[in-house]
Coordinates of C-alpha atoms and ligand atoms in Angstrom, one line a residue:
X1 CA 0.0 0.0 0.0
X2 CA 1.4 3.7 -1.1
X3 CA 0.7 6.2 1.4
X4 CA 0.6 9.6 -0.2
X5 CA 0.8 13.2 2.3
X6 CA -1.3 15.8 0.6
X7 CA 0.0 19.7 2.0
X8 CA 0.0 18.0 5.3
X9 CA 0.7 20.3 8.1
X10 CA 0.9 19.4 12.5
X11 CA 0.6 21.7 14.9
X12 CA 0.0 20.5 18.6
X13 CA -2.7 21.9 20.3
X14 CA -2.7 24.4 17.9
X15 CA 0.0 25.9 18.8
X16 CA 3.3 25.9 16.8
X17 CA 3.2 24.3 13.4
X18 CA 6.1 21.5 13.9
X19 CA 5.0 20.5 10.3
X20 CA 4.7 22.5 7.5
X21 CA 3.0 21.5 4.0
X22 CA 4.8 18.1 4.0
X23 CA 4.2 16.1 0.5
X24 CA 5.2 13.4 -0.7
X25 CA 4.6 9.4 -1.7
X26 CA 5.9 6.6 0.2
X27 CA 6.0 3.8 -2.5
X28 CA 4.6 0.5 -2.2
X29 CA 6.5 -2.5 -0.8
X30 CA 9.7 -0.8 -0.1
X31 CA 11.8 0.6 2.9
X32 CA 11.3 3.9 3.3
X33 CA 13.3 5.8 6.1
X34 CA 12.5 9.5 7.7
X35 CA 15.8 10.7 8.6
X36 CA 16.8 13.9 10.5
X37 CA 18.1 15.7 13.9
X38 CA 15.9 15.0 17.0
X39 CA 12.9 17.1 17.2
X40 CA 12.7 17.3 13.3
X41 CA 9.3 15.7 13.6
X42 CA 10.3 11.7 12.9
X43 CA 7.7 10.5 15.1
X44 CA 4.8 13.4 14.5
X45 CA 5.1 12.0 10.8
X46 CA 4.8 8.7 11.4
X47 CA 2.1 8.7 13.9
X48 CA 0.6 10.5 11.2
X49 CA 0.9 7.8 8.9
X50 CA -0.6 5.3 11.8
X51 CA -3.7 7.3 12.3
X52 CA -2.2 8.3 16.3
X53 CA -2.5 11.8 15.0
X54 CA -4.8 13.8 12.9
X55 CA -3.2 16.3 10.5
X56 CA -4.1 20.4 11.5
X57 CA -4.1 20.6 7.6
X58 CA -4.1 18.1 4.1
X59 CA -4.8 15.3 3.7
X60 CA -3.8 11.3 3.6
X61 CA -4.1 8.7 1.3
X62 CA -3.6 4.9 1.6
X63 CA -3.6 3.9 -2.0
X64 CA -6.5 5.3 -3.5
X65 CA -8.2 5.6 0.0
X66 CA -8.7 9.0 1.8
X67 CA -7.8 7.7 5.4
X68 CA -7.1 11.4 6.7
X69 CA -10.1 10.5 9.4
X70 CA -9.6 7.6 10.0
X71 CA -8.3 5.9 13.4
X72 CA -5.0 3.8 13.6
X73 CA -7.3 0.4 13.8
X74 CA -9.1 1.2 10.7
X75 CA -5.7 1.9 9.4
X76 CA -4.6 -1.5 10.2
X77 CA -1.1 -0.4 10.4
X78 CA 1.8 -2.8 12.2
X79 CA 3.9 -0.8 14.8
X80 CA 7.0 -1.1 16.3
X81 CA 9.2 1.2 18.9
X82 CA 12.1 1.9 20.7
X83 CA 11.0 0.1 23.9
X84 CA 9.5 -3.5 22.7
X85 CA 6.7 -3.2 25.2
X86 CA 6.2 -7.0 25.1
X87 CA 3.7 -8.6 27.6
X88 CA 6.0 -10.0 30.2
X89 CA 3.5 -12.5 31.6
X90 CA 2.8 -13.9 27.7
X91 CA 5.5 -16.4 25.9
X92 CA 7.2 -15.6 23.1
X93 CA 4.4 -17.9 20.8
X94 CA 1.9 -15.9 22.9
X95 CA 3.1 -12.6 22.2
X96 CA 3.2 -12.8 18.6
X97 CA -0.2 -14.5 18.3
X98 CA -1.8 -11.9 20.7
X99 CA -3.3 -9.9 17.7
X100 CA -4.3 -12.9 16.4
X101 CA -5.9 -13.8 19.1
X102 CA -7.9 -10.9 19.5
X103 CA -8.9 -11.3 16.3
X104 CA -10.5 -14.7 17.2
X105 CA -8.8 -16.7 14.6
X106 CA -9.0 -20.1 16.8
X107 CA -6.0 -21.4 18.4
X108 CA -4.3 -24.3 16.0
X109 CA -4.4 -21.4 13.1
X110 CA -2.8 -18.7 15.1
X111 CA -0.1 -20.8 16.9
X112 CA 0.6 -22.4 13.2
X113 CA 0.9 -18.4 11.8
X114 CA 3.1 -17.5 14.9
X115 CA 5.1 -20.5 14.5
X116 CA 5.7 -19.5 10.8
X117 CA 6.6 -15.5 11.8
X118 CA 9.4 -16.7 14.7
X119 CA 10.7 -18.7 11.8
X120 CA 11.2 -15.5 9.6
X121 CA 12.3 -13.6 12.9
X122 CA 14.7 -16.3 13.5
X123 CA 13.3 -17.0 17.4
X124 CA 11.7 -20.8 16.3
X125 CA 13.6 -22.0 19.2
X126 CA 12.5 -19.3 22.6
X127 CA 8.9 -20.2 21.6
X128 CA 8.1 -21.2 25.3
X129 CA 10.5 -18.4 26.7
X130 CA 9.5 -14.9 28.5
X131 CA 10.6 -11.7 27.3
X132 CA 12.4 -11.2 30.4
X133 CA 14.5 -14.3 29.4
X134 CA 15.5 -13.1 25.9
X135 CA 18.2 -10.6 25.0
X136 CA 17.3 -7.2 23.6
X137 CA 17.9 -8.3 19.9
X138 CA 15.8 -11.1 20.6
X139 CA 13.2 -9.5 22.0
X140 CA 12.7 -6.8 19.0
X141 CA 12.6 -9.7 16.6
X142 CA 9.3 -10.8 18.6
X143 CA 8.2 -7.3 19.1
X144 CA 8.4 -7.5 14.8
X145 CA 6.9 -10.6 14.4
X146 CA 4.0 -9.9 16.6
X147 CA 3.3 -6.2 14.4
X148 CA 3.5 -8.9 11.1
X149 CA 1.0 -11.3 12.9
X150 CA -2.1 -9.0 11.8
X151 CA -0.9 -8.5 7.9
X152 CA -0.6 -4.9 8.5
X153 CA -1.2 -2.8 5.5
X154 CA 2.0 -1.0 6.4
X155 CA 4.9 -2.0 8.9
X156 CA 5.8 1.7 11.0
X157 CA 9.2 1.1 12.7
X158 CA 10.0 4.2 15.3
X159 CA 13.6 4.4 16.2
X160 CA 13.6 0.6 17.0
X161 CA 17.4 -0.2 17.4
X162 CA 18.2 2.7 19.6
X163 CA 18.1 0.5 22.5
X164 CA 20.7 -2.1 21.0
X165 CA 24.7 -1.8 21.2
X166 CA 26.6 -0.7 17.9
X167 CA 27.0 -4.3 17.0
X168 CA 23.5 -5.8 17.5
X169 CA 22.3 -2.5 15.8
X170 CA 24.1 -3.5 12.3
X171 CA 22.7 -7.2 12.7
X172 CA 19.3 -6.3 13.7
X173 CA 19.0 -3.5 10.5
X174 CA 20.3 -6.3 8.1
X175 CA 17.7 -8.6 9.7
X176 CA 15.0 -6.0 9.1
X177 CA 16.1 -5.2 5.9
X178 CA 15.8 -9.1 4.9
X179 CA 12.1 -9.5 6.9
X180 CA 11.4 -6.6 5.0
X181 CA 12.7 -8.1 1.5
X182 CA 10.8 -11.5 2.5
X183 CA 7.4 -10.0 3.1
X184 CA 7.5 -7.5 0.5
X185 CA 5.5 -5.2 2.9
X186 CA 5.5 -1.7 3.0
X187 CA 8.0 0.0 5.8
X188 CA 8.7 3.1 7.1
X189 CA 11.7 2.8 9.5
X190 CA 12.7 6.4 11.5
X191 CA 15.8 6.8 12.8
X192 CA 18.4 10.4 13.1
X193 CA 21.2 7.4 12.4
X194 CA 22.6 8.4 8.6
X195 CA 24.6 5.4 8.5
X196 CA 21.4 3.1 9.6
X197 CA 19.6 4.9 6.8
X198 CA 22.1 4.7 4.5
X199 CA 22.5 1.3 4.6
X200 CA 18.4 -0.1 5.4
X201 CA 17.0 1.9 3.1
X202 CA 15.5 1.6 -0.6
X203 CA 14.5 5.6 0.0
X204 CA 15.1 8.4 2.5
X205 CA 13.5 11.0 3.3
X206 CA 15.6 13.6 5.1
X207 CA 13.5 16.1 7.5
X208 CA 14.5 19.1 9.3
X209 CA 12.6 21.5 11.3
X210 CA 9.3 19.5 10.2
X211 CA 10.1 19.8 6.2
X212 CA 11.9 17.6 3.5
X213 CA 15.1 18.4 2.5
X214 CA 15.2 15.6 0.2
X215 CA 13.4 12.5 -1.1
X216 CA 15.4 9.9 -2.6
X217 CA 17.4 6.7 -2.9
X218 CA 20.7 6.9 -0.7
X219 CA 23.0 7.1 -3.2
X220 CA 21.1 9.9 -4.7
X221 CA 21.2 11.2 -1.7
X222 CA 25.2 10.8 -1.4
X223 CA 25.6 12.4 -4.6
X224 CA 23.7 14.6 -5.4
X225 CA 22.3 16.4 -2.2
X226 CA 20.1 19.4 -3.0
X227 CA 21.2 21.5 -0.1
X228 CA 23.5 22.1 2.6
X229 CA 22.0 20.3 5.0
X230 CA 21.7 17.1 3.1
X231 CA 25.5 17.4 2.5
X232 CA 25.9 17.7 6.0
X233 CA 24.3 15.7 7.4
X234 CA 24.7 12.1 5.5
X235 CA 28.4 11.4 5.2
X236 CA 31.0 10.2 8.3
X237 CA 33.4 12.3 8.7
X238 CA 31.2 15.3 7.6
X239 CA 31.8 17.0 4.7
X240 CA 33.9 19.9 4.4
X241 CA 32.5 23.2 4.3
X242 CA 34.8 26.0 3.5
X243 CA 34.1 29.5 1.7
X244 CA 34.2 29.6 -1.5
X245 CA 36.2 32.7 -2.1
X246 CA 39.3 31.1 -0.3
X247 CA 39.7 28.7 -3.7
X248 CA 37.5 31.4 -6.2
X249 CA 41.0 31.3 -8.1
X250 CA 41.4 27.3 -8.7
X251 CA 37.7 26.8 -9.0
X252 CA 37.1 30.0 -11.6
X253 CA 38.9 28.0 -14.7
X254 CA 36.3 25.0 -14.6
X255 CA 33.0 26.5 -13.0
X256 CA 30.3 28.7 -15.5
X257 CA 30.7 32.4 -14.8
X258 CA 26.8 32.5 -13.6
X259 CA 27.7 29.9 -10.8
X260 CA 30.8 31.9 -9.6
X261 CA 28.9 34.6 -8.8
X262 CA 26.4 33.1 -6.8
X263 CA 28.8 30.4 -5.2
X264 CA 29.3 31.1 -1.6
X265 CA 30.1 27.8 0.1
X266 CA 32.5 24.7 -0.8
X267 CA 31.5 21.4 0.0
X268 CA 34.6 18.4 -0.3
X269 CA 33.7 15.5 0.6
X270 CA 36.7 14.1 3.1
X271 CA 37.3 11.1 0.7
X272 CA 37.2 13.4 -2.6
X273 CA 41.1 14.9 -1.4
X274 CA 43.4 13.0 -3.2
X275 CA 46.9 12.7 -4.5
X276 CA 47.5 13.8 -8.0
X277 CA 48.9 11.1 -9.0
X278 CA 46.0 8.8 -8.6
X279 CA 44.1 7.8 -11.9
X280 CA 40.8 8.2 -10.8
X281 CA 38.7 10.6 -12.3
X282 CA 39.5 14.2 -11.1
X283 CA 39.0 18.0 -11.5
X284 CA 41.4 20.3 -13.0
X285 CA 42.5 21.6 -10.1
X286 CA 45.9 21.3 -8.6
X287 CA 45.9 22.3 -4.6
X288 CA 48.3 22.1 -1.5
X289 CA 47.5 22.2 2.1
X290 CA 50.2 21.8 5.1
X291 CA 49.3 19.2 7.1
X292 CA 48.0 19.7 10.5
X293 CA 48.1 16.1 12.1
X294 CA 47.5 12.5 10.8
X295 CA 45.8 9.7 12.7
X296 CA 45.4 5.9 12.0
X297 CA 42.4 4.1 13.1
X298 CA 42.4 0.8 11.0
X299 CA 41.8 0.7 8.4
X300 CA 41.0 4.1 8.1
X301 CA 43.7 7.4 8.2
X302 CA 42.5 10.9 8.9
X303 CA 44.6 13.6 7.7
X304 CA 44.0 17.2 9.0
X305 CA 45.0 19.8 6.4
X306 CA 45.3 23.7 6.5
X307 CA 44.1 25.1 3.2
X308 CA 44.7 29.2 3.9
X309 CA 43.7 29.0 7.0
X310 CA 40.9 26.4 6.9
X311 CA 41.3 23.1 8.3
X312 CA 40.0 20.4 5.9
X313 CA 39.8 16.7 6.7
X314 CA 41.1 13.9 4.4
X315 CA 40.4 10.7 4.0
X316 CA 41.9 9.9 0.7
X317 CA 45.5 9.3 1.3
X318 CA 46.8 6.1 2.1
X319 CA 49.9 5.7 4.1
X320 CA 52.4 4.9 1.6
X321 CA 51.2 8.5 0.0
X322 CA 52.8 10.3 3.2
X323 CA 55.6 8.5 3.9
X324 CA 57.6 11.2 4.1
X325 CA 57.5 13.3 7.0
X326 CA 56.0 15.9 4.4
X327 CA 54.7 19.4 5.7
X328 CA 52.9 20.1 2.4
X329 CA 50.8 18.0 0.6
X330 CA 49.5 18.6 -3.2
X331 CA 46.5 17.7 -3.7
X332 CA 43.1 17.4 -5.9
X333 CA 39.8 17.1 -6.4
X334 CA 37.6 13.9 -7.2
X335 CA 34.6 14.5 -9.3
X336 CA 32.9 13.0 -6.5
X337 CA 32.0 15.0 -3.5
X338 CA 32.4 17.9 -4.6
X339 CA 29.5 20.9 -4.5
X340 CA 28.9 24.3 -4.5
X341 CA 26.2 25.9 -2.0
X342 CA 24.4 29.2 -2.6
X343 CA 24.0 31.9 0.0
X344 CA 20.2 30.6 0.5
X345 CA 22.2 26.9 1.4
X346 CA 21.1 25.2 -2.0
X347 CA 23.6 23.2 -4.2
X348 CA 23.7 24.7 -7.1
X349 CA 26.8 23.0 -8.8
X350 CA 28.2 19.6 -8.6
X351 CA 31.2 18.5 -10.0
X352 CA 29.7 14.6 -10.9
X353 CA 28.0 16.5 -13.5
X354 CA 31.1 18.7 -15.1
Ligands
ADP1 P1 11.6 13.5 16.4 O1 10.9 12.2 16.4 O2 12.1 13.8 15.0 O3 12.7 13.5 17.4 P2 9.0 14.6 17.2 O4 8.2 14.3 16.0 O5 8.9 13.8 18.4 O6 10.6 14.7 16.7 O7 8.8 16.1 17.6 C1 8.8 17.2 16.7 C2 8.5 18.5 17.5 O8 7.2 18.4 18.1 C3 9.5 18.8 18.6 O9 9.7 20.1 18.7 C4 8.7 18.3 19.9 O10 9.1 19.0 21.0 C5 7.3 18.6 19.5 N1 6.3 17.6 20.1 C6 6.4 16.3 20.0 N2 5.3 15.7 20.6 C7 4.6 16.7 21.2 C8 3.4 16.8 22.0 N3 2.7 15.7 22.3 N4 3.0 18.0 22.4 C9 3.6 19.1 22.0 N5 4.7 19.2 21.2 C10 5.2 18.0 20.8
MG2 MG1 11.1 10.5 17.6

């Protein structure tokens, strides 16, 4: 089911407007996540979608179906949170089949269905278990199964790894991502996580201050952000962001007069600085930096550089390129990664396309 957001707009208790004019489509049997700072209005959006929350303005569609009135059970929407808010006194065969049961499906059919969902959850063998006996992974694949028990029209995920360490995080999202594949059912996962995103999603909507910045796959995203915000905020380490009139001079040769004019910020991408020797793909642009301090971690080597006074971090130097105890580094440009901002924050060059 497609859920579409017609000039949708939030304000609680009429107060401030947290959401302003949101519209878009969130396309049928795909992962779809809303992705921003806290407070951006994540969760506002989604208990939207679930029928929690009426819009103050717009409308909602599910498919063809107007269900901007309509309550969350009419909606028949599957949801999952942060907190699992399992029933402690229930099994894990007796959580999942808990909507099922209230559904009065009779009991060999429901326990058959639940035994089926733990097997796509992977918990076939805690079926007699109590929450309280399962670990925190474990626990959220139940919470899952049990919002799939119902065939929700849609699956609404709110921040649900959050509780999780960094390594359960990256095996729960790929185990979501695959329930997600298996069922083909339509999710909307929220997290302010860019790399979760990045790697769960088939789209991403990126929010700020309750409006989209952006709607598109992740790569898309990556590449070709359509602001400054969207630059900044998907990307580890963050992207540079210097002014443009410190490198006017090198840039002025291969950017259109019109853009020059307008250009006020630089955006480099910390893996777009590399040595000139390399063969990849690269701008016309010949630069040199003194370098500030370099730091292995890894696999990984962070290289601080001062550009006239600006500090820019690198990424795309390997060791054997500063073996040397060298003070300046030349340097260029990848085509990749590298934009030019407007003073209203919009991108309005990027080099991919040159
Ligand atoms: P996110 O999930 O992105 O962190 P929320 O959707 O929870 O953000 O909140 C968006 C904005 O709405 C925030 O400024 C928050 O303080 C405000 N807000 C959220 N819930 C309520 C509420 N029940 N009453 C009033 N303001 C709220
Ligand atoms: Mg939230």
């Amino acid at each position: 089911m497609d859920v579409k957001f017609e000039n949708v707009s939030l304000a609680y208790e009429h107060k401030n407007e947290v959401l302003h004019d949101l519209r878009f489509v969130i396309p049928k049997g795909k992962l779809t996540c809303l992705l921003g700072p806290s407070g951006c209005g994540k969760s506002t959006t989604l208990n939207l979608i679930s029928g929690l929350l009426q819009p103050t303005a717009g409308k909602i569609f599910f498919g063809e179906q107007d269900v901007t009135k309509k309550d969350a059970l009419a909606r028949k929407v599957g949801m999952v949170f942060q907190n699992y808010a399992l029933y402690p006194h229930m099994t894990v065969l007796e959580n999942i089949c808990f909507p099922l049961k209230m559904k009065k499906i009779d009991k060999k059919k429901r326990n058959e269905r639940g035994e089926n969902l733990a097997r796509l959850v992977h918990v076939e063998n805690e079926l007699t278990k109590y929450p309280g006996e399962l670990s925190g992974g474990q626990q959220q694949r139940v919470a899952i199964a049990r919002a799939l028990a119902k065939e929700p029209s849609i699956l609404l995920l709110d921040e649900p790894l959050s509780n999780l360490d960094a390594r359960l995080r990256v095996e729960m999202r790929e185990e979501i991502r695959r329930i997600q594949k298996q069922t083909g059912v339509t999710t909307v996962f929220v997290t302010h996580d860019q790399d979760e995103a990045m790697h769960i999603s088939d789209y991403i909507m990126v929010l700020d201050n309750g409006q989209i910045q952006q709607f598109a796959d992740p790569n898309t995203i990556y590449d070709y952000p359509d602001n400054l915000f969207v630059a900044s905020f998907i990307g580890n380490p963050v992207i540079n962001k210097i002014p443009f009139s410190i490198l006017r001079q090198d840039f002025s040769p291969i950017i259109p007069m019109t853009i020059n004019e307008k250009a006020e910020t630089l955006l480099i991408r910390a893996e777009s600085i590399v040595p000139i020797r390399d063969h990849q793909e690269h701008l016309g642009v010949k630069l040199q930096g003194k370098v500030v301090s370099v730091q292995r971690y890894g696999h990984e080597m962070f290289v601080r550089l001062d550009v006239q006074g600006q500090e820019l971090m690198v990424t795309g130097f390997k060791e054997r390129d500063l073996l040397e105890k060298q003070q300046i580094l030349e340097f260029t440009l990848r085509t990749n990664g590298v934009f030019i901002a407007n003073s209203d924050k919009e991108v309005i060059w990027n080099a991919t396309s040159v």
